[in-house]
CSV table of C-alpha atoms in Angstrom, one decimal:
chain,number,residue,atom,x,y,z
A,1,UNK,CA,-12.5,29.4,-17.9
A,2,UNK,CA,-14.2,25.9,-17.4
A,3,UNK,CA,-15.5,24.8,-14.1
A,4,UNK,CA,-13.0,23.4,-11.6
A,5,UNK,CA,-12.5,19.5,-11.3
A,6,UNK,CA,-14.9,18.0,-8.7
A,7,UNK,CA,-12.8,15.5,-6.6
A,8,UNK,CA,-16.0,14.1,-5.2
A,9,UNK,CA,-16.5,12.4,-8.6
A,10,UNK,CA,-13.7,10.0,-7.5
A,11,UNK,CA,-14.1,10.1,-3.8
A,12,UNK,CA,-11.7,7.7,-2.2
A,13,UNK,CA,-11.6,5.4,-5.2
A,14,UNK,CA,-8.1,4.3,-6.1
A,15,UNK,CA,-6.5,2.2,-8.9
A,16,UNK,CA,-4.5,0.1,-6.5
A,17,UNK,CA,-5.3,-3.4,-5.9
A,18,UNK,CA,-4.0,-6.2,-3.6
A,19,UNK,CA,-3.8,-10.1,-4.1
A,20,UNK,CA,-6.6,-12.1,-2.9
A,21,UNK,CA,-6.3,-12.9,1.0
A,22,UNK,CA,-3.4,-10.4,1.2
A,23,UNK,CA,-4.3,-8.7,4.5
A,24,UNK,CA,-5.3,-12.0,6.3
A,25,UNK,CA,-1.7,-13.4,5.3
A,26,UNK,CA,0.0,-10.3,6.3
A,27,UNK,CA,-1.6,-10.3,9.7
A,28,UNK,CA,-0.5,-13.9,10.3
A,29,UNK,CA,3.1,-13.0,9.2
A,30,UNK,CA,3.1,-10.1,11.5
A,31,UNK,CA,1.7,-12.2,14.3
A,32,UNK,CA,4.6,-14.8,13.8
A,33,UNK,CA,7.2,-12.1,13.5
A,34,UNK,CA,6.2,-10.2,16.7
A,35,UNK,CA,6.6,-13.4,18.7
A,36,UNK,CA,2.9,-13.6,19.8
A,37,UNK,CA,3.7,-11.3,22.6
A,38,UNK,CA,3.2,-7.6,21.8
A,39,UNK,CA,5.5,-5.5,24.4
A,40,UNK,CA,2.9,-3.7,26.5
A,41,UNK,CA,3.9,-2.9,30.1
A,42,UNK,CA,1.9,-5.0,32.7
A,43,UNK,CA,-0.7,-3.3,34.7
A,44,UNK,CA,0.6,-1.8,38.2
A,45,UNK,CA,4.2,-2.0,37.2
A,46,UNK,CA,4.8,0.9,39.6
A,47,UNK,CA,3.3,-1.0,42.5
A,48,UNK,CA,5.2,-4.1,41.7
A,49,UNK,CA,8.6,-2.3,41.3
A,50,UNK,CA,9.0,-1.0,44.9
A,51,UNK,CA,8.1,-4.5,46.3
A,52,UNK,CA,10.8,-6.0,44.2
A,53,UNK,CA,13.2,-3.4,45.2
A,54,UNK,CA,12.2,-3.9,49.0
A,55,UNK,CA,13.0,-7.7,48.7
A,56,UNK,CA,16.3,-6.7,47.0
A,57,UNK,CA,17.2,-4.3,49.7
A,58,UNK,CA,16.3,-6.7,52.4
A,59,UNK,CA,18.5,-9.4,50.8
A,60,UNK,CA,21.3,-7.0,50.6
A,61,UNK,CA,20.7,-6.0,54.4
A,62,UNK,CA,21.0,-9.7,55.4
A,63,UNK,CA,24.3,-9.7,53.4
A,64,UNK,CA,25.6,-6.7,55.2
A,65,UNK,CA,24.6,-8.2,58.6
A,66,UNK,CA,26.4,-11.3,57.8
A,67,UNK,CA,29.5,-9.2,56.7
A,68,UNK,CA,29.4,-7.4,60.0
A,69,UNK,CA,29.1,-10.5,61.9
A,70,UNK,CA,32.2,-11.8,60.1
A,71,UNK,CA,34.2,-8.6,61.2
A,72,UNK,CA,33.9,-9.7,64.8
A,73,UNK,CA,34.1,-13.6,65.0
A,74,UNK,CA,33.3,-15.2,68.3
A,75,UNK,CA,33.2,-18.8,69.5
A,76,UNK,CA,29.5,-18.8,69.1
A,77,UNK,CA,29.7,-17.4,65.6
A,78,UNK,CA,27.1,-19.5,64.1
A,79,UNK,CA,24.6,-18.9,66.9
A,80,UNK,CA,25.3,-15.0,66.6
A,81,UNK,CA,24.5,-15.2,62.8
A,82,UNK,CA,21.2,-17.1,63.4
A,83,UNK,CA,20.1,-14.5,66.1
A,84,UNK,CA,21.0,-11.7,63.7
A,85,UNK,CA,19.0,-13.2,60.8
A,86,UNK,CA,16.1,-13.9,63.2
A,87,UNK,CA,16.2,-10.4,64.5
A,88,UNK,CA,16.5,-9.0,61.1
A,89,UNK,CA,13.5,-10.9,59.8
A,90,UNK,CA,11.3,-9.6,62.6
A,91,UNK,CA,11.9,-5.9,61.4
A,92,UNK,CA,9.5,-4.2,59.3
A,93,UNK,CA,10.2,-3.8,55.6
A,94,UNK,CA,10.9,-0.1,56.3
A,95,UNK,CA,13.2,-0.8,59.2
A,96,UNK,CA,15.1,-3.4,57.0
A,97,UNK,CA,15.4,-0.7,54.4
A,98,UNK,CA,16.7,1.8,57.0
A,99,UNK,CA,19.1,-0.5,58.1
A,100,UNK,CA,20.4,-1.1,54.5
A,101,UNK,CA,20.5,2.6,53.9
A,102,UNK,CA,22.8,3.1,57.0
A,103,UNK,CA,24.9,0.3,55.9
A,104,UNK,CA,25.3,1.6,52.4
A,105,UNK,CA,26.2,5.1,53.6
A,106,UNK,CA,28.4,4.2,56.5
A,107,UNK,CA,32.0,4.8,55.3
A,108,UNK,CA,33.4,2.9,58.3
A,109,UNK,CA,31.6,-0.2,57.7
A,110,UNK,CA,32.2,-0.2,54.1
A,111,UNK,CA,35.9,0.7,54.1
B,1,UNK,CA,-5.9,8.7,22.6
B,2,UNK,CA,-9.4,7.6,21.7
B,3,UNK,CA,-11.5,5.4,24.0
B,4,UNK,CA,-11.3,2.7,21.4
B,5,UNK,CA,-7.5,2.8,21.2
B,6,UNK,CA,-7.3,2.7,24.9
B,7,UNK,CA,-9.5,-0.4,25.1
B,8,UNK,CA,-7.3,-2.1,22.5
B,9,UNK,CA,-4.2,-1.4,24.5
B,10,UNK,CA,-5.9,-2.5,27.7
B,11,UNK,CA,-7.0,-5.9,25.9
B,12,UNK,CA,-3.4,-6.2,24.7
B,13,UNK,CA,-2.2,-6.4,28.3
B,14,UNK,CA,-4.6,-9.0,29.3
B,15,UNK,CA,-4.8,-11.0,26.2
B,16,UNK,CA,-2.0,-10.3,23.6
B,17,UNK,CA,-3.7,-12.3,20.7
B,18,UNK,CA,-7.1,-10.7,21.1
B,19,UNK,CA,-5.6,-7.3,21.4
B,20,UNK,CA,-3.4,-8.0,18.3
B,21,UNK,CA,-6.3,-9.0,16.2
B,22,UNK,CA,-8.3,-5.9,17.3
B,23,UNK,CA,-5.5,-3.6,16.5
B,24,UNK,CA,-4.7,-5.0,13.1
B,25,UNK,CA,-8.5,-5.1,12.4
B,26,UNK,CA,-8.5,-1.2,13.0
B,27,UNK,CA,-5.2,-0.2,11.7
B,28,UNK,CA,-3.8,-2.8,9.1
B,29,UNK,CA,-5.7,-1.7,6.0
B,30,UNK,CA,-5.6,2.1,6.5
B,31,UNK,CA,-1.9,1.9,7.3
B,32,UNK,CA,-1.3,-0.4,4.2
B,33,UNK,CA,-3.2,2.0,1.9
B,34,UNK,CA,-1.4,5.1,3.4
B,35,UNK,CA,1.9,3.6,2.5
B,36,UNK,CA,0.8,2.4,-0.8
B,37,UNK,CA,-0.4,5.9,-1.7
B,38,UNK,CA,3.2,7.0,-1.0
B,39,UNK,CA,5.5,4.3,-2.4
B,40,UNK,CA,2.8,3.0,-5.0
B,41,UNK,CA,4.4,-0.5,-5.5
B,42,UNK,CA,2.4,-3.2,-3.8
B,43,UNK,CA,5.6,-5.1,-2.9
B,44,UNK,CA,7.3,-2.1,-1.2
B,45,UNK,CA,4.0,-1.3,0.6
B,46,UNK,CA,3.7,-4.8,1.9
B,47,UNK,CA,7.4,-4.7,3.3
B,48,UNK,CA,6.9,-1.2,4.9
B,49,UNK,CA,3.5,-2.2,6.4
B,50,UNK,CA,5.0,-5.3,7.9
B,51,UNK,CA,7.9,-3.4,9.2
B,52,UNK,CA,5.5,-0.7,10.7
B,53,UNK,CA,3.5,-3.2,12.6
B,54,UNK,CA,6.5,-5.1,13.9
B,55,UNK,CA,7.9,-1.8,15.3
B,56,UNK,CA,4.4,-0.8,16.6
B,57,UNK,CA,4.2,-4.1,18.6
B,58,UNK,CA,7.8,-3.9,19.8
B,59,UNK,CA,7.4,-0.3,21.1
B,60,UNK,CA,3.9,-0.2,22.4
B,61,UNK,CA,5.2,0.5,25.8
B,62,UNK,CA,6.3,3.9,24.7
B,63,UNK,CA,2.9,5.1,23.8
B,64,UNK,CA,1.6,7.7,26.3
B,65,UNK,CA,-2.2,7.8,27.1
B,66,UNK,CA,-2.2,11.5,26.1
B,67,UNK,CA,-0.8,11.0,22.7
B,68,UNK,CA,-2.8,10.2,19.7
B,69,UNK,CA,-2.2,6.6,19.1
B,70,UNK,CA,-3.4,6.9,15.3
B,71,UNK,CA,-0.8,9.7,14.8
B,72,UNK,CA,1.9,7.5,16.6
B,73,UNK,CA,1.2,4.5,14.1
B,74,UNK,CA,0.8,6.7,11.1
B,75,UNK,CA,4.2,8.5,11.9
B,76,UNK,CA,6.0,5.1,12.1
B,77,UNK,CA,4.4,4.0,8.7
B,78,UNK,CA,5.3,7.3,7.2
B,79,UNK,CA,8.9,6.8,8.2
B,80,UNK,CA,8.9,3.4,6.9
B,81,UNK,CA,7.5,4.6,3.5
B,82,UNK,CA,10.0,7.3,3.3
B,83,UNK,CA,12.9,4.9,4.2
B,84,UNK,CA,11.7,2.9,1.1
B,85,UNK,CA,11.6,6.0,-1.0
B,86,UNK,CA,14.9,7.2,-0.1
B,87,UNK,CA,16.6,3.7,-0.9
B,88,UNK,CA,14.8,3.9,-4.2
B,89,UNK,CA,16.1,7.2,-4.9
B,90,UNK,CA,19.7,6.3,-3.9
B,91,UNK,CA,19.4,3.2,-6.2
B,92,UNK,CA,18.2,5.0,-9.2
B,93,UNK,CA,20.2,8.2,-8.6
B,94,UNK,CA,17.3,10.1,-9.8
B,95,UNK,CA,16.8,13.4,-8.1
B,96,UNK,CA,13.2,13.8,-9.1
B,97,UNK,CA,11.5,11.4,-6.6
B,98,UNK,CA,8.1,12.3,-7.7
B,99,UNK,CA,8.8,11.1,-11.3
B,100,UNK,CA,10.3,8.0,-10.0
B,101,UNK,CA,7.0,7.2,-8.1
B,102,UNK,CA,4.9,8.1,-11.2
B,103,UNK,CA,7.0,5.5,-13.2
B,104,UNK,CA,6.2,3.0,-10.4
B,105,UNK,CA,2.5,3.7,-10.8
B,106,UNK,CA,2.8,2.8,-14.5
B,107,UNK,CA,4.7,-0.4,-13.9
B,108,UNK,CA,3.0,-2.0,-11.0
B,109,UNK,CA,1.2,-5.1,-11.3
B,110,UNK,CA,-1.5,-4.3,-8.8
B,111,UNK,CA,-2.7,-1.2,-10.4
B,112,UNK,CA,-6.1,-1.1,-12.4
B,113,UNK,CA,-5.2,1.1,-15.3
B,114,UNK,CA,-8.7,0.8,-16.7
B,115,UNK,CA,-9.9,3.3,-14.2
B,116,UNK,CA,-8.1,6.3,-15.9
B,117,UNK,CA,-9.5,9.2,-13.6
B,118,UNK,CA,-8.3,7.5,-10.5
B,119,UNK,CA,-4.8,6.9,-12.1
B,120,UNK,CA,-4.6,10.5,-12.9
B,121,UNK,CA,-5.6,11.5,-9.3
B,122,UNK,CA,-2.7,9.4,-8.0
B,123,UNK,CA,-0.3,10.9,-10.6
B,124,UNK,CA,-1.4,14.4,-9.4
B,125,UNK,CA,-0.8,13.4,-5.7
B,126,UNK,CA,2.5,11.9,-6.5
B,127,UNK,CA,3.6,14.9,-8.3
B,128,UNK,CA,3.3,17.3,-5.0
B,129,UNK,CA,6.2,17.9,-2.6
B,130,UNK,CA,6.2,15.2,0.3
B,131,UNK,CA,4.6,17.4,2.9
B,132,UNK,CA,1.8,18.4,0.6
B,133,UNK,CA,1.3,14.9,-0.3
B,134,UNK,CA,1.1,13.7,3.2
B,135,UNK,CA,-1.3,16.5,4.3
B,136,UNK,CA,-3.7,15.7,1.4
B,137,UNK,CA,-3.6,12.0,1.8
B,138,UNK,CA,-3.9,12.0,5.6
B,139,UNK,CA,-6.9,14.5,5.3
B,140,UNK,CA,-8.7,13.3,2.2
B,141,UNK,CA,-8.3,9.4,2.5
B,142,UNK,CA,-7.7,9.0,6.3
B,143,UNK,CA,-9.8,11.9,7.5
B,144,UNK,CA,-7.3,12.8,10.4
B,145,UNK,CA,-7.5,16.0,12.2
B,146,UNK,CA,-5.0,18.8,11.5
B,147,UNK,CA,-3.4,18.2,15.0
B,148,UNK,CA,-2.7,14.6,14.2
B,149,UNK,CA,-1.5,15.4,10.8
B,150,UNK,CA,0.8,18.1,12.1
B,151,UNK,CA,2.3,15.5,14.6
B,152,UNK,CA,3.0,13.1,11.6
B,153,UNK,CA,4.5,15.6,9.1
B,154,UNK,CA,6.4,17.6,11.8
B,155,UNK,CA,4.6,21.0,11.3
B,156,UNK,CA,2.1,23.1,13.4
B,157,UNK,CA,-1.8,22.4,12.8
B,158,UNK,CA,-2.0,25.7,10.7
B,159,UNK,CA,0.9,24.5,8.6
B,160,UNK,CA,-0.9,21.1,8.0
B,161,UNK,CA,-4.0,22.9,7.1
B,162,UNK,CA,-2.4,25.3,4.7
B,163,UNK,CA,-0.4,22.3,3.1
B,164,UNK,CA,-3.7,20.4,2.7
B,165,UNK,CA,-5.4,23.3,1.0
B,166,UNK,CA,-2.4,24.1,-1.3
B,167,UNK,CA,-2.3,20.5,-2.2
B,168,UNK,CA,-6.0,20.3,-3.1
B,169,UNK,CA,-5.8,23.3,-5.3
B,170,UNK,CA,-2.6,22.0,-7.0
B,171,UNK,CA,-4.5,18.5,-7.6
B,172,UNK,CA,-7.6,20.3,-9.0
B,173,UNK,CA,-5.5,22.3,-11.3
B,174,UNK,CA,-3.7,19.0,-12.5
B,175,UNK,CA,-7.1,17.3,-12.9
B,176,UNK,CA,-8.3,20.3,-15.0
B,177,UNK,CA,-5.2,20.1,-17.2
B,178,UNK,CA,-5.4,16.4,-17.7
B,179,UNK,CA,-9.0,15.9,-18.3
B,180,UNK,CA,-10.1,14.5,-21.6
């Protein structure tokens, strides 16, 4: 039996070729097609998300207060609303969120 | 994920063009050649490579730091290559895909037929079942570890290693039989 074929004679050599400048052109085409903005999540996404949520919750809480104020109209409605908004604004983010939570879970307010 | 890959992803977040160029600089050619060895035709390899990188850039957010970035890209590339091979098989109604690939090797404009030994080696690789072909190519040409190869071919590392060694033996036997 003859000696086994030695793959190291060929190594990584291949018969395949590519046209001149092929890789550069393909890179540009891919750059055009991906819209120049590869989708990688922005840093500190987790830190940004709760802040955005807090603002959304605070906005919803204001809406809830406005709704409550409208349930009990008074002669001085405009003044009451302003005072409620001012009072709400003075609350910490946590307290605002807590108020919103109560509003969301209170069946009597919502129905 | 290697430190270099982490750096590339980090740069992509700050400067998309710079990150893109770095990623392409590292992976474009190896991925093209990986696909080319599977589909043979230059035109098909070009389409599959382009589609691979479009998918890579659109799904970068899904890559986890604990995963191998190289294996992730190679897996996408391999899927793209097999998508083309499946379409080719459906077109020709030929059940023997390896024969179809060898025909492509003999017909492609961008093949140097003067280097007979390398043509023969590619014929030997193309005659193997897909898993053996992949295990051999990814180890021999791309020098990937068996863990990464296992992730790409959907097997265990031990199975990837076995597939590589069986493939190598078959290739050597083929080359022995076809040497002048």
